[in-house]
Structures are given as structure tokens and as C-alpha cells.
mmCIF file of C-alpha atoms and ligand atoms in Angstrom:
data_model
loop_
_atom_site.group_PDB
_atom_site.id
_atom_site.type_symbol
_atom_site.label_atom_id
_atom_site.label_comp_id
_atom_site.label_asym_id
_atom_site.label_seq_id
_atom_site.Cartn_x
_atom_site.Cartn_y
_atom_site.Cartn_z
ATOM 1 C CA MET A 168 -36.734 28.015 6.131
ATOM 2 C CA THR A 169 -36.417 29.534 2.629
ATOM 3 C CA ASP A 170 -36.814 33.083 1.322
ATOM 4 C CA SER A 171 -39.451 32.396 -1.259
ATOM 5 C CA LEU A 172 -42.084 30.253 0.426
ATOM 6 C CA PRO A 173 -44.976 32.300 1.789
ATOM 7 C CA SER A 174 -45.363 31.496 5.447
ATOM 8 C CA ALA A 175 -48.385 31.516 7.721
ATOM 9 C CA LEU A 176 -46.131 33.234 10.209
ATOM 10 C CA ALA A 177 -44.803 36.707 9.437
ATOM 11 C CA ILE A 178 -42.546 36.632 12.491
ATOM 12 C CA GLU A 179 -41.209 33.712 14.466
ATOM 13 C CA ALA A 180 -38.756 33.955 17.358
ATOM 14 C CA HIS A 181 -37.212 31.331 19.611
ATOM 15 C CA GLY A 182 -35.261 32.245 22.727
ATOM 16 C CA LEU A 183 -34.480 35.677 21.284
ATOM 17 C CA THR A 184 -32.140 37.493 23.662
ATOM 18 C CA ARG A 185 -30.309 40.810 23.633
ATOM 19 C CA ARG A 186 -27.864 41.843 26.305
ATOM 20 C CA PHE A 187 -26.229 45.253 26.777
ATOM 21 C CA GLY A 188 -23.282 44.571 29.071
ATOM 22 C CA SER A 189 -24.742 43.063 32.233
ATOM 23 C CA LEU A 190 -28.324 44.112 31.356
ATOM 24 C CA THR A 191 -30.566 41.606 29.608
ATOM 25 C CA ALA A 192 -32.962 43.855 27.665
ATOM 26 C CA VAL A 193 -34.737 40.976 25.869
ATOM 27 C CA ASP A 194 -34.731 37.667 27.649
ATOM 28 C CA ARG A 195 -35.415 34.400 25.790
ATOM 29 C CA LEU A 196 -38.414 35.676 23.877
ATOM 30 C CA ASP A 197 -40.606 33.193 21.987
ATOM 31 C CA LEU A 198 -43.046 34.704 19.531
ATOM 32 C CA ALA A 199 -45.241 33.746 16.581
ATOM 33 C CA VAL A 200 -47.114 36.432 14.630
ATOM 34 C CA SER A 201 -49.583 35.231 11.980
ATOM 35 C CA THR A 202 -49.481 36.833 8.547
ATOM 36 C CA GLY A 203 -52.191 39.449 7.979
ATOM 37 C CA THR A 204 -52.818 40.210 11.652
ATOM 38 C CA ILE A 205 -52.123 43.082 14.037
ATOM 39 C CA HIS A 206 -49.905 41.979 16.904
ATOM 40 C CA GLY A 207 -49.373 44.212 19.931
ATOM 41 C CA PHE A 208 -46.428 44.641 22.284
ATOM 42 C CA LEU A 209 -47.510 45.961 25.659
ATOM 43 C CA GLY A 210 -45.001 46.632 28.406
ATOM 44 C CA PRO A 211 -43.731 49.261 30.819
ATOM 45 C CA ASN A 212 -40.821 51.608 30.011
ATOM 46 C CA GLY A 213 -37.623 49.643 29.518
ATOM 47 C CA SER A 214 -39.343 46.268 29.090
ATOM 48 C CA GLY A 215 -37.570 45.602 25.778
ATOM 49 C CA LYS A 216 -40.167 46.543 23.148
ATOM 50 C CA THR A 217 -37.949 48.796 21.018
ATOM 51 C CA THR A 218 -34.951 46.481 21.363
ATOM 52 C CA THR A 219 -37.049 43.573 20.061
ATOM 53 C CA LEU A 220 -38.403 45.616 17.143
ATOM 54 C CA ARG A 221 -34.874 46.714 16.236
ATOM 55 C CA MET A 222 -33.735 43.081 16.135
ATOM 56 C CA PHE A 223 -36.668 42.139 13.876
ATOM 57 C CA CYS A 224 -35.813 45.061 11.576
ATOM 58 C CA GLY A 225 -32.234 43.798 11.251
ATOM 59 C CA LEU A 226 -30.824 46.892 12.989
ATOM 60 C CA LEU A 227 -29.519 45.100 16.063
ATOM 61 C CA ARG A 228 -27.943 41.677 16.387
ATOM 62 C CA PRO A 229 -29.367 39.227 18.919
ATOM 63 C CA SER A 230 -27.033 38.005 21.667
ATOM 64 C CA ALA A 231 -28.699 34.586 21.550
ATOM 65 C CA GLY A 232 -31.692 32.831 20.040
ATOM 66 C CA THR A 233 -33.128 32.925 16.527
ATOM 67 C CA ALA A 234 -35.847 34.772 14.670
ATOM 68 C CA SER A 235 -37.224 34.848 11.170
ATOM 69 C CA VAL A 236 -39.101 37.735 9.606
ATOM 70 C CA LEU A 237 -41.153 37.047 6.444
ATOM 71 C CA GLY A 238 -39.461 33.670 6.341
ATOM 72 C CA MET A 239 -35.940 35.158 6.451
ATOM 73 C CA ASP A 240 -33.421 34.640 9.219
ATOM 74 C CA ILE A 241 -32.652 37.992 10.902
ATOM 75 C CA ALA A 242 -29.021 37.004 11.464
ATOM 76 C CA HIS A 243 -28.249 36.523 7.759
ATOM 77 C CA LYS A 244 -30.853 38.382 5.726
ATOM 78 C CA ALA A 245 -31.017 41.793 7.364
ATOM 79 C CA GLU A 246 -30.723 43.673 4.066
ATOM 80 C CA ALA A 247 -33.423 41.631 2.302
ATOM 81 C CA ILE A 248 -35.707 42.013 5.340
ATOM 82 C CA ARG A 249 -35.255 45.803 5.370
ATOM 83 C CA ARG A 250 -36.521 46.031 1.791
ATOM 84 C CA ARG A 251 -39.804 44.357 2.679
ATOM 85 C CA ILE A 252 -40.623 45.983 5.983
ATOM 86 C CA GLY A 253 -41.703 49.449 7.072
ATOM 87 C CA TYR A 254 -40.534 50.843 10.411
ATOM 88 C CA MET A 255 -42.046 53.807 12.186
ATOM 89 C CA THR A 256 -39.604 54.616 14.960
ATOM 90 C CA GLN A 257 -40.546 55.684 18.473
ATOM 91 C CA ARG A 258 -39.070 59.144 17.930
ATOM 92 C CA PHE A 259 -40.025 61.125 14.821
ATOM 93 C CA SER A 260 -37.215 60.484 12.369
ATOM 94 C CA LEU A 261 -38.048 62.512 9.251
ATOM 95 C CA TYR A 262 -36.316 65.739 8.208
ATOM 96 C CA GLU A 263 -37.906 68.691 9.983
ATOM 97 C CA ASP A 264 -36.410 71.278 7.595
ATOM 98 C CA LEU A 265 -37.673 69.552 4.442
ATOM 99 C CA THR A 266 -41.280 69.791 3.254
ATOM 100 C CA VAL A 267 -43.814 66.964 3.451
ATOM 101 C CA LEU A 268 -43.369 66.229 -0.254
ATOM 102 C CA GLU A 269 -39.559 66.377 -0.110
ATOM 103 C CA ASN A 270 -39.524 63.918 2.770
ATOM 104 C CA LEU A 271 -41.736 61.432 0.936
ATOM 105 C CA GLN A 272 -39.684 61.791 -2.244
ATOM 106 C CA PHE A 273 -36.495 61.218 -0.292
ATOM 107 C CA VAL A 274 -37.767 58.132 1.548
ATOM 108 C CA GLY A 275 -39.183 56.736 -1.707
ATOM 109 C CA GLU A 276 -35.801 57.142 -3.364
ATOM 110 C CA VAL A 277 -33.916 55.545 -0.459
ATOM 111 C CA GLN A 278 -36.344 52.622 -0.582
ATOM 112 C CA GLY A 279 -35.673 52.205 -4.302
ATOM 113 C CA VAL A 280 -39.200 52.943 -5.540
ATOM 114 C CA PRO A 281 -38.966 53.736 -9.300
ATOM 115 C CA ALA A 282 -39.668 57.422 -10.157
ATOM 116 C CA ARG A 283 -43.059 56.975 -11.837
ATOM 117 C CA LYS A 284 -44.372 54.559 -9.240
ATOM 118 C CA ARG A 285 -43.050 56.931 -6.575
ATOM 119 C CA ARG A 286 -45.116 59.854 -7.890
ATOM 120 C CA GLU A 287 -48.285 57.749 -7.995
ATOM 121 C CA LYS A 288 -47.676 56.317 -4.569
ATOM 122 C CA ILE A 289 -46.953 59.716 -3.021
ATOM 123 C CA ASP A 290 -50.209 61.116 -4.474
ATOM 124 C CA GLU A 291 -52.116 58.172 -3.065
ATOM 125 C CA LEU A 292 -50.491 58.488 0.374
ATOM 126 C CA LEU A 293 -51.041 62.265 0.535
ATOM 127 C CA ALA A 294 -54.735 61.688 -0.168
ATOM 128 C CA THR A 295 -55.160 58.736 2.211
ATOM 129 C CA TYR A 296 -53.393 60.448 5.090
ATOM 130 C CA ARG A 297 -54.953 63.889 4.517
ATOM 131 C CA LEU A 298 -51.666 65.645 3.801
ATOM 132 C CA LYS A 299 -52.362 67.119 0.344
ATOM 133 C CA ASP A 300 -52.844 70.616 1.779
ATOM 134 C CA ARG A 301 -49.619 70.308 3.754
ATOM 135 C CA CYS A 302 -47.512 69.199 0.794
ATOM 136 C CA GLY A 303 -45.237 72.281 0.654
ATOM 137 C CA GLN A 304 -45.077 72.832 4.409
ATOM 138 C CA ARG A 305 -41.862 72.303 6.343
ATOM 139 C CA VAL A 306 -42.253 69.231 8.497
ATOM 140 C CA GLY A 307 -40.971 70.969 11.634
ATOM 141 C CA THR A 308 -44.102 73.132 11.602
ATOM 142 C CA LEU A 309 -46.655 70.276 11.351
ATOM 143 C CA SER A 310 -48.962 69.372 14.258
ATOM 144 C CA GLY A 311 -48.330 66.159 16.223
ATOM 145 C CA GLY A 312 -51.154 64.336 14.413
ATOM 146 C CA GLU A 313 -49.929 65.443 10.971
ATOM 147 C CA LYS A 314 -46.364 64.350 11.760
ATOM 148 C CA GLN A 315 -47.638 60.969 12.822
ATOM 149 C CA ARG A 316 -49.679 60.524 9.617
ATOM 150 C CA LEU A 317 -46.643 61.556 7.569
ATOM 151 C CA ALA A 318 -44.416 59.067 9.409
ATOM 152 C CA LEU A 319 -46.936 56.313 8.661
ATOM 153 C CA ALA A 320 -47.131 57.340 4.994
ATOM 154 C CA ALA A 321 -43.322 57.295 4.770
ATOM 155 C CA ALA A 322 -43.179 53.808 6.302
ATOM 156 C CA LEU A 323 -45.623 52.570 3.644
ATOM 157 C CA ILE A 324 -44.094 54.136 0.536
ATOM 158 C CA HIS A 325 -42.490 50.910 -0.733
ATOM 159 C CA GLU A 326 -45.621 48.845 0.050
ATOM 160 C CA PRO A 327 -44.037 46.660 2.733
ATOM 161 C CA ASP A 328 -45.414 43.247 3.675
ATOM 162 C CA LEU A 329 -44.777 43.901 7.334
ATOM 163 C CA LEU A 330 -45.038 47.123 9.287
ATOM 164 C CA PHE A 331 -43.335 47.814 12.624
ATOM 165 C CA LEU A 332 -44.796 50.699 14.606
ATOM 166 C CA ASP A 333 -43.099 51.732 17.824
ATOM 167 C CA GLU A 334 -45.543 53.637 20.059
ATOM 168 C CA PRO A 335 -46.995 55.403 17.035
ATOM 169 C CA THR A 336 -49.693 57.320 18.911
ATOM 170 C CA SER A 337 -47.774 58.622 21.909
ATOM 171 C CA ALA A 338 -48.090 62.286 20.806
ATOM 172 C CA VAL A 339 -51.651 62.408 19.480
ATOM 173 C CA ASP A 340 -55.105 63.166 20.892
ATOM 174 C CA PRO A 341 -57.808 60.477 21.409
ATOM 175 C CA GLN A 342 -59.718 61.270 18.180
ATOM 176 C CA ASN A 343 -56.532 61.073 16.094
ATOM 177 C CA ARG A 344 -55.610 57.840 17.858
ATOM 178 C CA ARG A 345 -58.960 56.329 16.902
ATOM 179 C CA ASP A 346 -58.545 57.475 13.284
ATOM 180 C CA PHE A 347 -55.017 56.108 13.253
ATOM 181 C CA TRP A 348 -56.282 52.688 14.303
ATOM 182 C CA GLU A 349 -58.898 52.736 11.546
ATOM 183 C CA ASN A 350 -55.979 53.288 9.143
ATOM 184 C CA LEU A 351 -54.155 50.312 10.658
ATOM 185 C CA PHE A 352 -57.132 48.029 10.104
ATOM 186 C CA ASP A 353 -57.353 49.215 6.477
ATOM 187 C CA ILE A 354 -53.647 48.479 5.991
ATOM 188 C CA CYS A 355 -54.096 45.062 7.601
ATOM 189 C CA ASP A 356 -57.135 44.305 5.397
ATOM 190 C CA ARG A 357 -54.919 44.867 2.369
ATOM 191 C CA GLY A 358 -52.668 42.050 3.599
ATOM 192 C CA THR A 359 -49.924 43.815 5.558
ATOM 193 C CA THR A 360 -48.971 42.322 8.903
ATOM 194 C CA ILE A 361 -48.494 44.873 11.680
ATOM 195 C CA LEU A 362 -46.479 44.704 14.893
ATOM 196 C CA VAL A 363 -47.244 47.688 17.099
ATOM 197 C CA SER A 364 -45.926 48.612 20.528
ATOM 198 C CA THR A 365 -48.068 50.639 22.880
ATOM 199 C CA HIS A 366 -48.613 51.751 26.462
ATOM 200 C CA TYR A 367 -52.355 52.199 25.944
ATOM 201 C CA MET A 368 -54.683 49.432 27.131
ATOM 202 C CA ASP A 369 -57.429 50.399 24.676
ATOM 203 C CA GLU A 370 -55.005 50.052 21.769
ATOM 204 C CA ALA A 371 -53.613 46.774 23.063
ATOM 205 C CA GLU A 372 -57.162 45.454 23.315
ATOM 206 C CA ARG A 373 -57.745 46.144 19.607
ATOM 207 C CA CYS A 374 -54.914 43.832 18.493
ATOM 208 C CA HIS A 375 -55.643 40.351 17.158
ATOM 209 C CA SER A 376 -52.967 38.992 19.472
ATOM 210 C CA LEU A 377 -50.867 40.548 22.179
ATOM 211 C CA SER A 378 -47.516 39.953 23.879
ATOM 212 C CA ILE A 379 -47.020 41.477 27.309
ATOM 213 C CA LEU A 380 -43.366 42.156 28.136
ATOM 214 C CA ASP A 381 -41.841 42.876 31.523
ATOM 215 C CA TYR A 382 -38.105 43.144 32.196
ATOM 216 C CA GLY A 383 -37.469 41.726 28.730
ATOM 217 C CA GLN A 384 -39.513 38.599 29.379
ATOM 218 C CA LEU A 385 -42.767 37.500 27.813
ATOM 219 C CA VAL A 386 -45.257 37.386 30.690
ATOM 220 C CA GLY A 387 -48.526 37.179 28.761
ATOM 221 C CA SER A 388 -49.551 36.160 25.248
ATOM 222 C CA GLY A 389 -52.578 35.383 23.116
ATOM 223 C CA PRO A 390 -55.658 37.232 21.915
ATOM 224 C CA PRO A 391 -56.491 40.009 24.444
ATOM 225 C CA ARG A 392 -59.967 38.588 25.116
ATOM 226 C CA GLU A 393 -58.536 35.174 25.960
ATOM 227 C CA GLN A 394 -56.005 36.733 28.303
ATOM 228 C CA ILE A 395 -58.818 38.627 30.032
ATOM 229 C CA ALA A 396 -61.017 35.514 30.214
ATOM 230 C CA ARG A 397 -58.180 33.598 31.878
ATOM 231 C CA LEU A 398 -58.498 35.929 34.886
ATOM 232 C CA GLY A 399 -61.925 34.373 35.608
ATOM 233 C CA ASN A 400 -63.398 35.718 38.828
ATOM 234 C CA ARG A 401 -60.246 37.296 40.240
ATOM 235 C CA VAL A 402 -61.541 40.868 40.119
ATOM 236 C CA VAL A 403 -63.977 42.267 42.683
ATOM 237 C CA GLU A 404 -65.283 45.736 43.384
ATOM 238 C CA VAL A 405 -65.873 47.311 46.774
ATOM 239 C CA GLU A 406 -68.316 50.175 47.314
ATOM 240 C CA THR A 407 -67.514 51.977 50.498
ATOM 241 C CA ASP A 408 -67.751 55.399 52.155
ATOM 242 C CA THR A 409 -64.165 55.029 53.368
ATOM 243 C CA PRO A 410 -62.213 54.116 50.204
ATOM 244 C CA ARG A 411 -58.824 55.387 51.435
ATOM 245 C CA GLU A 412 -58.934 53.324 54.655
ATOM 246 C CA ALA A 413 -60.276 50.320 52.777
ATOM 247 C CA GLN A 414 -57.515 50.604 50.178
ATOM 248 C CA THR A 415 -54.841 50.620 52.886
ATOM 249 C CA ALA A 416 -56.394 47.624 54.637
ATOM 250 C CA LEU A 417 -56.860 45.608 51.446
ATOM 251 C CA HIS A 418 -53.312 46.334 50.274
ATOM 252 C CA ARG A 419 -52.085 44.565 53.414
ATOM 253 C CA ALA A 420 -54.425 41.573 53.084
ATOM 254 C CA ALA A 421 -52.846 38.284 52.043
ATOM 255 C CA GLY A 422 -54.001 37.206 48.583
ATOM 256 C CA VAL A 423 -54.691 40.744 47.326
ATOM 257 C CA LEU A 424 -52.455 41.713 44.384
ATOM 258 C CA SER A 425 -53.627 45.250 43.700
ATOM 259 C CA VAL A 426 -56.238 47.813 44.714
ATOM 260 C CA ALA A 427 -57.127 50.795 42.537
ATOM 261 C CA GLN A 428 -59.549 53.526 43.501
ATOM 262 C CA LEU A 429 -62.137 54.636 40.931
ATOM 263 C CA GLY A 430 -64.187 57.387 42.554
ATOM 264 C CA THR A 431 -65.741 55.832 45.659
ATOM 265 C CA GLN A 432 -65.240 52.295 44.343
ATOM 266 C CA LEU A 433 -62.242 50.069 44.764
ATOM 267 C CA HIS A 434 -61.188 47.722 41.997
ATOM 268 C CA VAL A 435 -59.421 44.753 43.581
ATOM 269 C CA LEU A 436 -57.392 42.018 41.919
ATOM 270 C CA VAL A 437 -56.715 38.878 43.940
ATOM 271 C CA ALA A 438 -53.987 36.277 43.508
ATOM 272 C CA GLU A 439 -54.426 33.283 41.216
ATOM 273 C CA ASP A 440 -54.397 30.798 44.093
ATOM 274 C CA ALA A 441 -57.068 32.581 46.165
ATOM 275 C CA ALA A 442 -60.059 30.240 46.198
ATOM 276 C CA ALA A 443 -62.965 32.638 46.814
ATOM 277 C CA PRO A 444 -62.151 36.270 45.881
ATOM 278 C CA VAL A 445 -65.395 37.891 47.110
ATOM 279 C CA GLU A 446 -65.176 36.092 50.462
ATOM 280 C CA LEU A 447 -61.474 36.949 50.794
ATOM 281 C CA VAL A 448 -62.098 40.673 50.311
ATOM 282 C CA THR A 449 -65.243 40.662 52.493
ATOM 283 C CA ARG A 450 -63.245 39.050 55.298
ATOM 284 C CA ALA A 451 -60.376 41.555 54.912
ATOM 285 C CA MET A 452 -62.856 44.460 55.157
ATOM 286 C CA ARG A 453 -64.500 42.928 58.235
ATOM 287 C CA ASP A 454 -61.133 42.277 59.926
ATOM 288 C CA ALA A 455 -60.286 45.979 59.468
ATOM 289 C CA ASN A 456 -63.705 47.001 60.922
ATOM 290 C CA LEU A 457 -64.701 48.604 57.642
ATOM 291 C CA ILE A 458 -68.113 48.572 55.999
ATOM 292 C CA GLY A 459 -68.481 48.027 52.262
ATOM 293 C CA ARG A 460 -70.410 46.153 49.601
ATOM 294 C CA VAL A 461 -68.232 43.598 47.797
ATOM 295 C CA HIS A 462 -69.269 42.160 44.450
ATOM 296 C CA PRO A 463 -67.655 40.387 41.489
ATOM 297 C CA ALA A 464 -66.510 42.633 38.606
ATOM 298 C CA ARG A 465 -65.596 42.161 34.954
ATOM 299 C CA PRO A 466 -61.854 42.026 34.450
ATOM 300 C CA GLY A 467 -60.175 44.187 31.811
ATOM 301 C CA LEU A 468 -56.810 44.174 30.077
ATOM 302 C CA GLU A 469 -55.380 46.448 32.757
ATOM 303 C CA ASP A 470 -56.097 43.662 35.274
ATOM 304 C CA VAL A 471 -54.225 41.201 33.069
ATOM 305 C CA PHE A 472 -51.304 43.610 32.920
ATOM 306 C CA VAL A 473 -51.287 44.112 36.690
ATOM 307 C CA ALA A 474 -51.721 40.376 37.308
ATOM 308 C CA VAL A 475 -48.668 39.406 35.273
ATOM 309 C CA THR A 476 -46.389 42.263 36.297
ATOM 310 C CA VAL A 477 -47.273 42.489 40.015
ATOM 311 C CA ALA A 478 -47.344 38.716 40.479
ATOM 312 C CA ARG A 479 -43.824 38.533 39.045
ATOM 313 C CA CYS A 480 -42.634 41.359 41.291
ATOM 314 C CA LYS A 481 -44.122 39.691 44.400
ATOM 315 C CA ALA A 482 -42.571 36.348 43.476
ATOM 316 C CA GLN A 483 -39.162 38.051 43.177
ATOM 317 C CA HIS A 484 -39.589 39.713 46.589
ATOM 318 C CA LYS A 485 -40.460 36.333 48.105
ATOM 319 C CA GLU A 486 -37.385 34.755 46.492
ATOM 320 C CA ALA A 487 -35.149 37.543 47.809
ATOM 321 C CA ALA A 488 -36.568 37.322 51.369
HETATM 322 N N1 ATP B 800 -28.007 50.643 22.951
HETATM 323 C C1 ATP B 800 -28.239 50.384 24.230
HETATM 324 N N2 ATP B 800 -27.226 50.331 25.127
HETATM 325 C C2 ATP B 800 -27.460 50.028 26.413
HETATM 326 N N3 ATP B 800 -28.674 49.750 26.936
HETATM 327 C C3 ATP B 800 -29.727 49.801 26.084
HETATM 328 C C4 ATP B 800 -29.563 50.116 24.697
HETATM 329 N N4 ATP B 800 -30.780 50.074 24.110
HETATM 330 C C5 ATP B 800 -31.667 49.770 25.081
HETATM 331 N N5 ATP B 800 -31.034 49.598 26.271
HETATM 332 C C6 ATP B 800 -31.669 49.219 27.547
HETATM 333 O O1 ATP B 800 -32.487 48.101 27.325
HETATM 334 C C7 ATP B 800 -33.665 48.158 28.107
HETATM 335 C C8 ATP B 800 -34.871 48.019 27.200
HETATM 336 O O2 ATP B 800 -34.993 49.200 26.427
HETATM 337 P P1 ATP B 800 -36.102 49.383 25.297
HETATM 338 O O3 ATP B 800 -35.834 50.699 24.668
HETATM 339 O O4 ATP B 800 -36.115 48.189 24.440
HETATM 340 O O5 ATP B 800 -37.434 49.429 26.176
HETATM 341 P P2 ATP B 800 -38.906 49.822 25.745
HETATM 342 O O6 ATP B 800 -39.805 48.722 26.208
HETATM 343 O O7 ATP B 800 -38.933 50.168 24.302
HETATM 344 O O8 ATP B 800 -39.188 51.128 26.640
HETATM 345 P P3 ATP B 800 -40.086 52.426 26.333
HETATM 346 O O9 ATP B 800 -41.503 52.033 26.598
HETATM 347 O O10 ATP B 800 -39.601 53.427 27.335
HETATM 348 O O11 ATP B 800 -39.840 52.861 24.930
HETATM 349 C C9 ATP B 800 -33.608 49.495 28.853
HETATM 350 O O12 ATP B 800 -33.174 49.248 30.164
HETATM 351 C C10 ATP B 800 -32.594 50.303 28.053
HETATM 352 O O13 ATP B 800 -31.903 51.235 28.859
HETATM 353 MG MG1 MG B 801 -39.389 51.875 23.263
#
């Protein structure tokens, strides 16, 4: 792999691993992110999302495996990579006692943007991210949404080819989250590849492709719609007047992976090897002397997430027993 050749892949990882003492935070991760796309990282707390991003940004050395970012090997080209990427960290990392403008000027300088270009770029970013009126305000006094827009602007000041966003919307309301995602699609349309970690299913579903992480391992990958389609008919719904009793009974039934209550309905996910999901659930209800109407339901990304994480957990329990 060379530095200069444009690659169809913005990120490529093979067996990427990071250990902290006896803990394996990222475990043999394989990944390919196409240039000009938005790729999502979905995973519970501690599943290794930030650790992986930090390795791609050249801030943390892998314990094993290889990865290239924009065609450059992360083990040898960390400095060159840092110049061409933007990184919005999980925790707000700008200076709270400087103003909006001072922060952008500072980041622009650190990133080596020439003075004239810096002024133009800052004007453009202030306009795009609706921060013109906040220019002279100390950052510590901004609202959560304004801080987030400023952090995004700061990550873009040197016009990076690749943007890493670590849970960028965790502190903002639903409307601001929607607006933020519109911004991401604009950035992507202009040719920047984006890797974004999230806990939100609706955000994960918007990504062109998605990696699901659990205990540092890749447990699901591909376009969200394909991952949902792969679930086939494994989701059924139960309408019943006794949802609590039915939930308890179905939890115990062999072949049932998860049961979630939504009002008076139960949303049930069955195991991959269960042949006839509706019949399985109907039988489990009958065996528990419960009355309910069972019908097939459309799976969603949350079902994919539960399927991969719960199935893994159950398999581990079985192994341990
Ligand atoms: N510097 C470190 N030293 C020791 N352990 C670490 C270090 N950094 C991360 N870890 C551990 O690695 C695991 C993965 O952490 P990481 O921050 O990557 O998870 P995450 O998926 O980003 O979680 P969250 O959704 O909570 O942000 C955790 O168990 C964490 O405690
Ligand atoms: Mg994290």
C-alpha cells in the first residue's frame, strides 16, 4: 500500500486488536470502509468503539493486527494520518474559557491552516453551523447543541478527507440530532468519509454500512437494511391482555431470545434455528395457559442488535455450563 494512490477503501483493518493488561478491548477486528460513505459503529458501553477510533486516529498503538487509514499504515504513518483526518472526541475537548472564535482560530493554527485560508474557513464554518451570533461568547456558556456544532466545525477546519465522530449526539435533543445528521450527509456528499459511533438505533440505521461491536468483537456488519433482512421471519408480536405473565412465560420458552413489552403488545425475537417462529410462540403461550394473538412482525435494527448480542451471551452461558 502506498501513500499517494487514492483507494476505494478509506479504512481497512485486519485482525486489529488492542489489549489493556488482561482485558482485550478490541478483539481481531476486520473492517473495510468505502471512501465517501458514512460507516457506523454500534455497540454497548465498553464494546471497544472509542479504542478502535483512537487506533485509527494514530493515538493508540494496536497490540496486534494491521490497519490502514487513507491508504496509510497506522503503525508507521500516524503523523501523516492525523493531518488528513478530523476527530470529534466523545467528551467535549475544546477550551471552555476561550470564545467560539478563539477556539476555531486556535484549532486552525494547530492544524497548520494558513492565516488567510483560516479566516475564510472560519467564516464559512460559523455560517454553516449557525454560530455567527455566538462568535464572541465563551464556550463554557454555550448550549449542548451549540457546543456540538462547534466541535464539528473545529474537526472540519483543515478540510479532512476522513472524519471520526465518537458519539457526537449524546448530549443533544432529537431535533438537533436530525439537523446534525443532515450536516453529516452534506459533508459526505462533498467527498468526506465519515466513521461515527452511536448508541442510537435510528442513527445507526441512517449509515451506509454498519459494524456492530460487542466485547471488542465484530458481531454484525453490512448495510443496516441487509442486516435487518437477514433476520427474516424471526420476529413475532403477541397481543394479549396479560402481557406481564406472557412475558415471563415466553422468556422461559426454549428458542425465544428476547421479549420486549410495547404497551399491551409483546415483541418477541426467536433463535436462528427455530423453524416456525409463530408456531413456537403460539405453543409457548398455550403451554402457559395464556390467551393471545400471535402474528409475524417486521424486524428492526434493535432486533438485529439483540440477536447478535443475546445470542452470543447465551452461547457463552452454554459453554460455561
Ligand atoms: N487506557 C485504558 N486503560 C485500560 N482500559 C481501557 C483503556 N481504554 C479503554 N479501556 C477499556 O477498554 C474497554 C473498551 O472501552 P471503549 O472506551 O473503547 O468502549 P466504548 O465502546 O467506546 O464504550 P462507551 O460506549 O461507553 O463509550 C473498556 O472495558 C474500557 O474500560
Ligand atoms: Mg466510547
